[in-house]
mmCIF file of C-alpha atoms in Angstrom:
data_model
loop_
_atom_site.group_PDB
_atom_site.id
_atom_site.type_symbol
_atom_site.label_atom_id
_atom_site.label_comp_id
_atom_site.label_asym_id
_atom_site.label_seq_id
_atom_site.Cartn_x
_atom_site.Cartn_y
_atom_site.Cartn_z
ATOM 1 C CA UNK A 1 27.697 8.850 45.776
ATOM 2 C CA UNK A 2 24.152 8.476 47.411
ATOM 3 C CA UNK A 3 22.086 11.207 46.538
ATOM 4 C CA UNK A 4 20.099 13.418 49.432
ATOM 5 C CA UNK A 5 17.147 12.731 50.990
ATOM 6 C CA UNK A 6 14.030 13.360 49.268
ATOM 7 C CA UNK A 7 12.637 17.130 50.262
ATOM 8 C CA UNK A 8 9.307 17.311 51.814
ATOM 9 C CA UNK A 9 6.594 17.696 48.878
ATOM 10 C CA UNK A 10 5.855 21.693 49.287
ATOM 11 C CA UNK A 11 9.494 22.261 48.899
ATOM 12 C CA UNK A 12 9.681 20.246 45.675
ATOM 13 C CA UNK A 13 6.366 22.019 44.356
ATOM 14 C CA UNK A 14 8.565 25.643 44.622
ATOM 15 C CA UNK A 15 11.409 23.332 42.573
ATOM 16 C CA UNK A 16 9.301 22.516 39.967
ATOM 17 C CA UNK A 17 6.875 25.773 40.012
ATOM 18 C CA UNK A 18 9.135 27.612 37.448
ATOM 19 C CA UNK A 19 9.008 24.864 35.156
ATOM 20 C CA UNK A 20 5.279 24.007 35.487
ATOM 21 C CA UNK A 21 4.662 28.007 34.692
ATOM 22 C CA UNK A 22 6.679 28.055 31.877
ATOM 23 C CA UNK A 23 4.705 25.008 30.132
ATOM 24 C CA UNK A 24 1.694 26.306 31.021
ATOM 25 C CA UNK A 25 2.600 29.508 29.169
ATOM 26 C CA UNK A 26 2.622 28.120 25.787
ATOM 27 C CA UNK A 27 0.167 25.114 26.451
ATOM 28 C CA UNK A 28 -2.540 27.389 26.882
ATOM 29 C CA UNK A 29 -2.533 29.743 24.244
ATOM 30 C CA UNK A 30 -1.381 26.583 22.053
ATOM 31 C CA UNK A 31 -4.409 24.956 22.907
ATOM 32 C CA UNK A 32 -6.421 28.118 22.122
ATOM 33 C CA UNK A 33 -4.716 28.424 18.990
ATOM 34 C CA UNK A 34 -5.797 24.990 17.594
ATOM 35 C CA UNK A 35 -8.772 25.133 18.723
ATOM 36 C CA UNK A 36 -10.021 28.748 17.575
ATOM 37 C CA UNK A 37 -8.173 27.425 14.144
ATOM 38 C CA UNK A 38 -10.134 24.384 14.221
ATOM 39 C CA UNK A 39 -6.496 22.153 14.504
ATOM 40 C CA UNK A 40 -8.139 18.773 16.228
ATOM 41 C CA UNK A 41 -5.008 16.894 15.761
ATOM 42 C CA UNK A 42 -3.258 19.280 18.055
ATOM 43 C CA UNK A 43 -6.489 19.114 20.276
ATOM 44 C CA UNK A 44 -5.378 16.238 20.719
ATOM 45 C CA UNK A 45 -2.309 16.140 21.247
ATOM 46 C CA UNK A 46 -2.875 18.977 23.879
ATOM 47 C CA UNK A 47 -4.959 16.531 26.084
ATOM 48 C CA UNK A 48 -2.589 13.749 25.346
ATOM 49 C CA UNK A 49 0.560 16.039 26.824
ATOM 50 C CA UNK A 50 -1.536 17.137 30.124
ATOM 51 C CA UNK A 51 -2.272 13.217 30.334
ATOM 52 C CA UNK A 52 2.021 13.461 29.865
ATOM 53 C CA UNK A 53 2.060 15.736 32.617
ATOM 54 C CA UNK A 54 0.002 14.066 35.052
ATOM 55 C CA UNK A 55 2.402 11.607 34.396
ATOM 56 C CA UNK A 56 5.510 13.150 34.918
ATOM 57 C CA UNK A 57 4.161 14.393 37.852
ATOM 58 C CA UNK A 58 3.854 11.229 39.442
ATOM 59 C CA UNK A 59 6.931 9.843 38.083
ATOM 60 C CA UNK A 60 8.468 12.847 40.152
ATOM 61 C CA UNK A 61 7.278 11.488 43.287
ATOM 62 C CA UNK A 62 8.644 8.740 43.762
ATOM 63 C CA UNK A 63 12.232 9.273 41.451
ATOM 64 C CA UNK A 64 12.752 13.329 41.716
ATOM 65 C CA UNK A 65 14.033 14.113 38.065
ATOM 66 C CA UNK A 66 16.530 16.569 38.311
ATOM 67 C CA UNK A 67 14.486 20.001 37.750
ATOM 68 C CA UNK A 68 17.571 21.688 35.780
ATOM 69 C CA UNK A 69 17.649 18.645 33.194
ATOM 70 C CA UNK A 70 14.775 16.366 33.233
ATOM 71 C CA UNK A 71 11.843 18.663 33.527
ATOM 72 C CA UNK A 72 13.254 21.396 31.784
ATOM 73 C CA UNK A 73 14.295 19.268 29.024
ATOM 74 C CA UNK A 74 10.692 17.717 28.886
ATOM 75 C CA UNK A 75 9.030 21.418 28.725
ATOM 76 C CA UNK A 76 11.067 22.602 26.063
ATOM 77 C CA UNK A 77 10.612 19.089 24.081
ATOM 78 C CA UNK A 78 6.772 19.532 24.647
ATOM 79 C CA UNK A 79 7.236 23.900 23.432
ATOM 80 C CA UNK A 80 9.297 22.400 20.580
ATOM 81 C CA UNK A 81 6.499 19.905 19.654
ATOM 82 C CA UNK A 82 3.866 22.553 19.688
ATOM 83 C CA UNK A 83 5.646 24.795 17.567
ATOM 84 C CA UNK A 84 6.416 22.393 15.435
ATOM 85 C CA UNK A 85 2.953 21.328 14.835
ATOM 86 C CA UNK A 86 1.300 25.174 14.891
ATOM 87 C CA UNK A 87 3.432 27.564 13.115
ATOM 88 C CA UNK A 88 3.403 27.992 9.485
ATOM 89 C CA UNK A 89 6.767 28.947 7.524
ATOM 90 C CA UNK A 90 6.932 30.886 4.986
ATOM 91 C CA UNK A 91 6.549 29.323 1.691
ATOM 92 C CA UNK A 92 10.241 29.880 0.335
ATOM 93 C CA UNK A 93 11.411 28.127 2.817
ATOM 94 C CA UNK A 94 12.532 24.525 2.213
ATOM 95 C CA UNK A 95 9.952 21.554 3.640
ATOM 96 C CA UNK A 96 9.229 18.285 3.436
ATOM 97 C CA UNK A 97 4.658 19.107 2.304
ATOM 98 C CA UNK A 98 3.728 21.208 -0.731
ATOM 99 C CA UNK A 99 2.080 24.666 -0.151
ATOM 100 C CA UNK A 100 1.193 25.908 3.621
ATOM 101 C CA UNK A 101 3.522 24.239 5.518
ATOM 102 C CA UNK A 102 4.309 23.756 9.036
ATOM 103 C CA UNK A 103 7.709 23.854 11.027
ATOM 104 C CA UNK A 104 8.204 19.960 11.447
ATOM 105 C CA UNK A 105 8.139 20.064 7.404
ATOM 106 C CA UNK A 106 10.929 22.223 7.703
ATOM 107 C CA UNK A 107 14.079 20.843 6.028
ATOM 108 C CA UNK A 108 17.633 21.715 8.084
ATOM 109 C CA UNK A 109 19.639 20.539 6.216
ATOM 110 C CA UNK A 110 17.568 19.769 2.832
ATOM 111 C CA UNK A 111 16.148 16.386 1.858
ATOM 112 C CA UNK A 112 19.098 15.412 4.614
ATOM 113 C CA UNK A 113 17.972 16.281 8.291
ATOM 114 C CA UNK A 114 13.714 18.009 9.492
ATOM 115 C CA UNK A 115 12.953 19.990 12.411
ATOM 116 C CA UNK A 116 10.675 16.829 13.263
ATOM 117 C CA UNK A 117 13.542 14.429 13.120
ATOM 118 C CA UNK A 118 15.817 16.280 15.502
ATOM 119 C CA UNK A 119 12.819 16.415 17.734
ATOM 120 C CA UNK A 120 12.464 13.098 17.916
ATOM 121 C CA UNK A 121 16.121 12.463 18.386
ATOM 122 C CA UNK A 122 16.341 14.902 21.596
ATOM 123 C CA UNK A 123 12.755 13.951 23.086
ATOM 124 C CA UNK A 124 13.476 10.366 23.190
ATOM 125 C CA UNK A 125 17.134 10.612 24.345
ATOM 126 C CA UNK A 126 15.749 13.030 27.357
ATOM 127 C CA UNK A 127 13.311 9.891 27.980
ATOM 128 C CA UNK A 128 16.336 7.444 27.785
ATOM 129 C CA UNK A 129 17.804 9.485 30.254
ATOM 130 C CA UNK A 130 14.833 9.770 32.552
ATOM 131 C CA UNK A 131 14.140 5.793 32.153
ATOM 132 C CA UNK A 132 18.190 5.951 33.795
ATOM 133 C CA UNK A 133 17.165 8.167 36.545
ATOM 134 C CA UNK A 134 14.548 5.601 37.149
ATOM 135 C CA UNK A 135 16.145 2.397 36.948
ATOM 136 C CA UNK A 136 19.407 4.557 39.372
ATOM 137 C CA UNK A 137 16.248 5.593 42.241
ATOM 138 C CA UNK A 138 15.075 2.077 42.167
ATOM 139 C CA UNK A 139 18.011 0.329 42.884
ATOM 140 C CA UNK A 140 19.170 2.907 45.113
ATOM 141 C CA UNK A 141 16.165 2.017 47.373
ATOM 142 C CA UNK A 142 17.386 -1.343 47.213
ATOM 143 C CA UNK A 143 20.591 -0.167 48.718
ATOM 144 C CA UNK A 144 22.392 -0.914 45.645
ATOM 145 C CA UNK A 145 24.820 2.354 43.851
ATOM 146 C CA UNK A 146 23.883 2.256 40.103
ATOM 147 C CA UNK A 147 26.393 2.187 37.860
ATOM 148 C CA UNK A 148 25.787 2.416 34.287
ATOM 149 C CA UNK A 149 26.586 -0.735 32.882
ATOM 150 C CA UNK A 150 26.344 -1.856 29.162
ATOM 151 C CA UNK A 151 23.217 -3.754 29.923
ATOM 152 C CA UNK A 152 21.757 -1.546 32.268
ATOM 153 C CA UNK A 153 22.392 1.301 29.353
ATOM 154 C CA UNK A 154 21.099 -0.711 26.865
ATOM 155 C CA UNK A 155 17.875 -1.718 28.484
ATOM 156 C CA UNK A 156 17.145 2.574 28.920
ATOM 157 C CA UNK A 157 17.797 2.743 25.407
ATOM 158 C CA UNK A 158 15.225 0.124 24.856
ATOM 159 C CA UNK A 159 12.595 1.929 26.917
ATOM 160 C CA UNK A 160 13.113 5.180 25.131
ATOM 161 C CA UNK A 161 12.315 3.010 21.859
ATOM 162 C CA UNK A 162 9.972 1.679 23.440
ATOM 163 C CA UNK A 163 8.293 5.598 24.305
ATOM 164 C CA UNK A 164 9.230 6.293 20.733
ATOM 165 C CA UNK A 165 7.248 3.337 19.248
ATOM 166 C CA UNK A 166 4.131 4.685 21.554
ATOM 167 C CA UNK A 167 4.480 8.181 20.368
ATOM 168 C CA UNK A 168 4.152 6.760 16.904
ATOM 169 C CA UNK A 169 0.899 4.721 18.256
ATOM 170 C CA UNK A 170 -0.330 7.884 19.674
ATOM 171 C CA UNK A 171 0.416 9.911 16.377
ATOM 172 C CA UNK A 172 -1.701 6.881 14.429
ATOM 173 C CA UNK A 173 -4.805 7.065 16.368
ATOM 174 C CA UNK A 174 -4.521 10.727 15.463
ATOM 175 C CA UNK A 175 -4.692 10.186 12.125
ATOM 176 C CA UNK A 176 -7.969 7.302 12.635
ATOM 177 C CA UNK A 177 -9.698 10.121 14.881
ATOM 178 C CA UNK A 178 -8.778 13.297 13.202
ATOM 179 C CA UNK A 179 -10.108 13.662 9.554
ATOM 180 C CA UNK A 180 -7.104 15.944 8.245
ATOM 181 C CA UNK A 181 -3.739 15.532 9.763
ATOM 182 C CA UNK A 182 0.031 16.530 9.220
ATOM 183 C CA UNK A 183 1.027 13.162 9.972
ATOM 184 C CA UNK A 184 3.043 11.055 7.450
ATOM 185 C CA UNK A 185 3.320 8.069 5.705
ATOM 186 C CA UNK A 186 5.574 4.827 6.113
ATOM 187 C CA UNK A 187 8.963 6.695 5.734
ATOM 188 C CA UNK A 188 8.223 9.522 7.774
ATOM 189 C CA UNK A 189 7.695 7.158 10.572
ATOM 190 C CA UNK A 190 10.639 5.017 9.417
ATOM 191 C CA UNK A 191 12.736 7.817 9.675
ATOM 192 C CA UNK A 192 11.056 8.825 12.988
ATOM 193 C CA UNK A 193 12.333 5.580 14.646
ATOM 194 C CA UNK A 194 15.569 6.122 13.411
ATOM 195 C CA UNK A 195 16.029 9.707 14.446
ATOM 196 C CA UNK A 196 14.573 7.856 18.186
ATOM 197 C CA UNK A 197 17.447 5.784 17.951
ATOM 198 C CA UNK A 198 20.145 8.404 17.642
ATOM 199 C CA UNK A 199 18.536 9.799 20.529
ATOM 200 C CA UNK A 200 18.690 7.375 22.418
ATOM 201 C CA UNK A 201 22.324 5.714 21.951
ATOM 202 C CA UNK A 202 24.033 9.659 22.536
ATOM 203 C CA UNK A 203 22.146 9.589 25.919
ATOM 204 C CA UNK A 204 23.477 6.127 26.840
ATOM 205 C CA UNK A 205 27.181 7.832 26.012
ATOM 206 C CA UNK A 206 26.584 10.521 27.657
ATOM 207 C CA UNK A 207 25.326 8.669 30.672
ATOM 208 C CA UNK A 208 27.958 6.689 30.428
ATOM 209 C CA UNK A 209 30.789 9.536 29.704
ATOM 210 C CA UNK A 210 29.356 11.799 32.780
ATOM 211 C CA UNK A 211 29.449 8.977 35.624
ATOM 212 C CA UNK A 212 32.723 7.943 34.212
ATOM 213 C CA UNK A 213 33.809 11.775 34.915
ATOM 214 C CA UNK A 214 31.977 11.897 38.073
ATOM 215 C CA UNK A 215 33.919 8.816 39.623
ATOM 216 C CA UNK A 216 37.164 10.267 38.281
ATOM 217 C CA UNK A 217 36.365 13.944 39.810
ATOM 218 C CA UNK A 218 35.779 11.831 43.379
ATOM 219 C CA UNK A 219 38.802 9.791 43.118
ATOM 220 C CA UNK A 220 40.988 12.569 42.171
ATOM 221 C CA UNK A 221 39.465 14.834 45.492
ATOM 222 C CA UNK A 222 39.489 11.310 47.863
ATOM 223 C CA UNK A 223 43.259 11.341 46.883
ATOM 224 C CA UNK A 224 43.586 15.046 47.495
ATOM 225 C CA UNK A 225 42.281 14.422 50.878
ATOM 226 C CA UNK A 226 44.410 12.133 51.672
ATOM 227 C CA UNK A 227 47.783 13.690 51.160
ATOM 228 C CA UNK A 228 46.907 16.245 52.898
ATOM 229 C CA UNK A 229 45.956 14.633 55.477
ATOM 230 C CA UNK A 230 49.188 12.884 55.756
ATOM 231 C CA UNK A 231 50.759 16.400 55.417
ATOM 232 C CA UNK A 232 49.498 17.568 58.356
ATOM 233 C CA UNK A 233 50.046 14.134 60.509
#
């Protein structure tokens, strides 16, 4: 089903305002806290997620993310990452780092499943989703109805790897700028590309599981349709 015309840009601007508020609610004060606490590596990152933003922002232009989804999803990934990176837990709790600890050291489930890895699994199957949205505007432009085909599906997941091996990029020129950071070593990113991947092959499911839906939901009404139509001819 071809989706509506794009709304003029101040009418998308009171879409996304909510959003936009509610990241800049705990951006701010996050980037106060690191850098009253003298936390450069989330300096950083800080400057690297408004670079995000600006991103995003464009992205939105020209493909229209669905606000509910997409840029809520990416706000609450970027409030999960701060959080993760900025509050301390208390030291009987289980983590991954000896003494003061941080809540992507936090075990879930212990030595089994970290705060950080399911993270990583929902950020980068939110981006596998958003790469879909992409790829679906483009090739509606072209006058072509997506549908999400195994290729097609597995060329988003590929993307969102592909994010997920930048993030790791980003989070190693962290730890070449930054003298002290909470970064880890070769397993912690091992295990950081493997929690991407999870991410990213539930999203091609549920891609694939939701326009299977939607197509039954619209054959199922097209048929109701047309009995009734022939009920009343």
């Amino acid at each position: 089903m071809p989706r509506p015309p794009a709304k003029p840009l101040n009418g998308r601007l009171r879409e996304v305002l909510p959003v936009a508020g509610f990241t800049a609610l705990y951006l701010v004060p996050a980037a106060i806290n690191a850098i009253a606490s003298g936390n450069f590596e989330f300096v950083f990152y800080t400057l690297v997620m408004v670079v995000l933003i600006a991103m995003v922002w464009t992205v939105d232009r020209h493909v229209r993310l669905r606000p509910q989804g997409a840029l809520w999803g990416l706000s609450a990934w970027g409030l999960a990452h701060m959080a993760g990176g900025l509050l301390t837990i208390p030291d009987s709790w289980p983590a991954s780092t000896a003494g003061t600890s941080v809540l992507y050291s936090l075990w879930l489930i212990p030595d089994r499943l970290k705060y950080d890895q399911v993270v990583h699994a929902f950020g980068f199957g939110l981006t596998t989703w958003i790469c879909w949205q992409g790829l679906a505007a483009a090739m509606r432009r072209r006058g072509v109805e997506p549908t999400p085909s195994g290729g097609l599906l597995v060329l988003c997941a590929a993307a969102g790897m592909g994010f997920g091996a930048l993030n790791e990029l980003i989070e190693f020129a962290a730890t070449i700028l930054v003298p002290q950071t909470n970064v880890g070593g070769y397993m912690n990113t091992g295990w950081d590309l493997v929690s991407n991947l999870v991410g990213c092959v539930l999203a091609t499911v549920i891609i694939r599981l939701t326009h299977d839906r939607a197509r039954r939901n619209a054959a199922t009404s097209s048929g109701s349709v047309g009995r009734s139509f022939d009920q009343t001819s």
